[in-house]
């Protein structure tokens, strides 16, 4: 809002310079004097009355088209660190899981189930809803550990979740 007020003040200063008293000088007989002050005021009025609202409409339309993509990008950037943190917890909590090695199907399913359960217990409802619930969070978490066969690990992990 302050920027708009400052821009209006700058425009008023520029327009007032046009209406300032002119310095009288002798003009040769061949010179043509053009009254550009009236044209400038008419152009400024046209700009503020027509062009500014149209540009504002285009700006609002652009923001409404970009917002869902930006929200998706920011949600994914928040979910990936959370998925990594809960997976690290689950790897250290699951028996038989090692951080550096590949996880087999039973161990990988246990790690993913513990990670999802820990995220459901620790995360806020808003963060969990942004991830798409426990099943959506599972899609983030399944990419984090080093699994032997991802396709066969996710289904048993989601089936092992307690129903609420």
Short mmCIF file of C-alpha atoms in Angstrom, two decimals:
data_model
loop_
_atom_site.label_atom_id
_atom_site.label_comp_id
_atom_site.label_asym_id
_atom_site.label_seq_id
_atom_site.Cartn_x
_atom_site.Cartn_y
_atom_site.Cartn_z
CA UNK A 1 0.00 0.00 0.00
CA UNK A 2 2.88 2.33 0.81
CA UNK A 3 4.38 1.75 -2.63
CA UNK A 4 1.13 2.83 -4.29
CA UNK A 5 1.01 6.01 -2.23
CA UNK A 6 4.64 6.80 -3.04
CA UNK A 7 4.03 6.17 -6.75
CA UNK A 8 1.01 8.48 -6.69
CA UNK A 9 3.08 11.15 -4.91
CA UNK A 10 5.84 10.84 -7.53
CA UNK A 11 3.28 11.13 -10.33
CA UNK A 12 1.77 14.22 -8.68
CA UNK A 13 5.22 15.81 -8.43
CA UNK A 14 5.90 15.09 -12.10
CA UNK A 15 2.55 16.50 -13.19
CA UNK A 16 2.94 19.59 -10.99
CA UNK A 17 6.23 20.36 -12.71
CA UNK A 18 4.30 20.61 -15.97
CA UNK A 19 1.95 23.23 -14.46
CA UNK A 20 4.76 25.29 -12.94
CA UNK A 21 5.07 28.85 -14.22
CA UNK A 22 7.08 28.93 -17.42
CA UNK A 23 10.15 31.03 -17.84
CA UNK A 24 9.55 33.66 -20.51
CA UNK A 25 12.22 33.73 -23.15
CA UNK A 26 12.38 35.22 -26.54
CA UNK A 27 11.47 32.70 -29.16
CA UNK A 28 12.53 33.07 -32.75
CA UNK A 29 9.68 33.65 -35.19
CA UNK A 30 10.15 30.22 -36.86
CA UNK A 31 9.64 28.20 -33.63
CA UNK A 32 6.48 26.16 -33.09
CA UNK A 33 5.22 25.82 -29.52
CA UNK A 34 3.41 22.56 -28.69
CA UNK A 35 1.22 22.41 -25.55
CA UNK A 36 2.47 19.02 -24.30
CA UNK A 37 1.22 19.51 -20.72
CA UNK A 38 -2.39 18.75 -21.67
CA UNK A 39 -1.33 15.63 -23.54
CA UNK A 40 0.70 14.41 -20.59
CA UNK A 41 -2.19 14.88 -18.18
CA UNK A 42 -4.60 13.12 -20.55
CA UNK A 43 -2.18 10.19 -20.93
CA UNK A 44 -1.71 9.94 -17.16
CA UNK A 45 -5.48 9.94 -16.62
CA UNK A 46 -5.90 7.24 -19.26
CA UNK A 47 -3.15 5.17 -17.67
CA UNK A 48 -4.61 5.35 -14.17
CA UNK A 49 -8.21 4.85 -15.28
CA UNK A 50 -7.85 2.03 -17.79
CA UNK A 51 -4.45 0.43 -17.98
CA UNK A 52 -3.73 0.00 -14.24
CA UNK A 53 -6.95 -2.01 -13.55
CA UNK A 54 -6.34 -4.17 -16.62
CA UNK A 55 -2.77 -4.90 -15.53
CA UNK A 56 -4.04 -5.64 -12.02
CA UNK A 57 -6.51 -8.15 -13.45
CA UNK A 58 -3.75 -9.89 -15.44
CA UNK A 59 -1.57 -10.00 -12.33
CA UNK A 60 -4.34 -11.56 -10.23
CA UNK A 61 -5.05 -14.11 -12.97
CA UNK A 62 -1.37 -15.06 -13.14
CA UNK A 63 -1.19 -15.48 -9.36
CA UNK A 64 -4.25 -17.74 -9.30
CA UNK A 65 -2.74 -19.95 -11.99
CA UNK A 66 0.68 -20.17 -10.34
CA UNK A 67 -0.50 -20.61 -6.73
CA UNK A 68 -1.45 -24.33 -6.90
CA UNK A 69 1.91 -25.23 -8.44
CA UNK A 70 3.78 -23.18 -5.85
CA UNK A 71 1.77 -24.78 -3.03
CA UNK A 72 2.55 -28.25 -4.39
CA UNK A 73 6.25 -27.44 -4.67
CA UNK A 74 6.39 -26.06 -1.11
CA UNK A 75 4.45 -29.05 0.26
CA UNK A 76 6.88 -31.48 -1.34
CA UNK A 77 9.86 -29.52 0.00
CA UNK A 78 8.39 -29.78 3.52
CA UNK A 79 7.45 -33.46 3.26
CA UNK A 80 10.78 -34.78 1.99
CA UNK A 81 12.80 -33.71 5.09
CA UNK A 82 10.04 -35.04 7.34
CA UNK A 83 10.05 -38.37 5.45
CA UNK A 84 13.83 -38.58 5.78
CA UNK A 85 13.70 -37.85 9.52
CA UNK A 86 11.01 -40.43 10.31
CA UNK A 87 12.76 -43.01 8.13
CA UNK A 88 16.04 -42.51 10.01
CA UNK A 89 14.12 -43.03 13.24
CA UNK A 90 12.46 -46.17 11.88
CA UNK A 91 15.73 -47.65 10.59
CA UNK A 92 17.26 -47.31 14.03
CA UNK A 93 14.09 -48.63 15.72
CA UNK A 94 13.39 -51.65 13.49
CA UNK A 95 15.24 -54.87 14.30
CA UNK A 96 17.51 -56.10 11.51
CA UNK A 97 17.65 -52.79 9.66
CA UNK A 98 20.97 -51.19 8.81
CA UNK A 99 21.41 -47.61 7.63
CA UNK A 100 23.87 -48.23 4.80
CA UNK A 101 22.73 -51.60 3.42
CA UNK A 102 19.74 -52.63 1.34
CA UNK A 103 16.60 -53.57 3.23
CA UNK A 104 14.79 -56.81 2.40
CA UNK A 105 11.04 -56.97 1.95
CA UNK A 106 10.10 -57.94 5.55
CA UNK A 107 12.59 -55.52 7.13
CA UNK A 108 11.77 -52.75 4.65
CA UNK A 109 8.04 -53.17 5.32
CA UNK A 110 8.68 -52.97 9.07
CA UNK A 111 10.83 -49.85 8.62
CA UNK A 112 8.23 -48.11 6.45
CA UNK A 113 5.38 -49.10 8.79
CA UNK A 114 7.32 -47.72 11.81
CA UNK A 115 8.20 -44.55 9.90
CA UNK A 116 4.59 -43.94 8.87
CA UNK A 117 3.30 -44.66 12.37
CA UNK A 118 5.90 -42.33 13.89
CA UNK A 119 4.97 -39.58 11.40
CA UNK A 120 1.24 -40.06 12.12
CA UNK A 121 1.91 -39.84 15.86
CA UNK A 122 4.36 -36.90 15.72
CA UNK A 123 3.22 -34.74 12.79
CA UNK A 124 0.45 -32.18 13.00
CA UNK A 125 -2.88 -32.93 11.36
CA UNK A 126 -2.30 -30.11 8.87
CA UNK A 127 1.08 -31.51 7.78
CA UNK A 128 -0.37 -35.01 7.52
CA UNK A 129 -3.30 -33.73 5.43
CA UNK A 130 -0.88 -31.83 3.16
CA UNK A 131 1.01 -35.05 2.53
CA UNK A 132 -2.20 -36.84 1.53
CA UNK A 133 -2.77 -38.77 4.76
CA UNK A 134 -0.83 -41.87 5.81
CA UNK A 135 -0.99 -43.36 2.30
CA UNK A 136 0.34 -40.15 0.73
CA UNK A 137 3.06 -39.94 3.35
CA UNK A 138 3.97 -43.55 2.59
CA UNK A 139 4.75 -42.52 -1.00
CA UNK A 140 7.27 -40.00 0.33
CA UNK A 141 8.74 -42.44 2.84
CA UNK A 142 9.13 -45.41 0.47
CA UNK A 143 11.63 -43.42 -1.60
CA UNK A 144 13.89 -42.69 1.37
CA UNK A 145 15.35 -46.05 2.51
CA UNK A 146 17.50 -48.25 0.31
CA UNK A 147 15.02 -51.02 -0.53
CA UNK A 148 15.56 -54.23 -2.44
CA UNK A 149 12.16 -54.18 -4.17
CA UNK A 150 10.06 -51.06 -3.65
CA UNK A 151 6.88 -52.36 -5.29
CA UNK A 152 6.55 -55.30 -2.89
CA UNK A 153 7.43 -53.29 0.22
CA UNK A 154 4.87 -50.49 0.11
CA UNK A 155 1.69 -52.58 0.02
CA UNK A 156 2.46 -54.64 3.17
CA UNK A 157 3.55 -51.48 5.01
CA UNK A 158 0.29 -49.68 4.26
CA UNK A 159 -1.71 -52.81 5.15
CA UNK A 160 0.08 -52.99 8.50
CA UNK A 161 -1.09 -49.51 9.51
CA UNK A 162 -3.69 -49.45 12.29
CA UNK A 163 -7.13 -48.39 11.11
CA UNK A 164 -8.50 -45.28 12.84
#
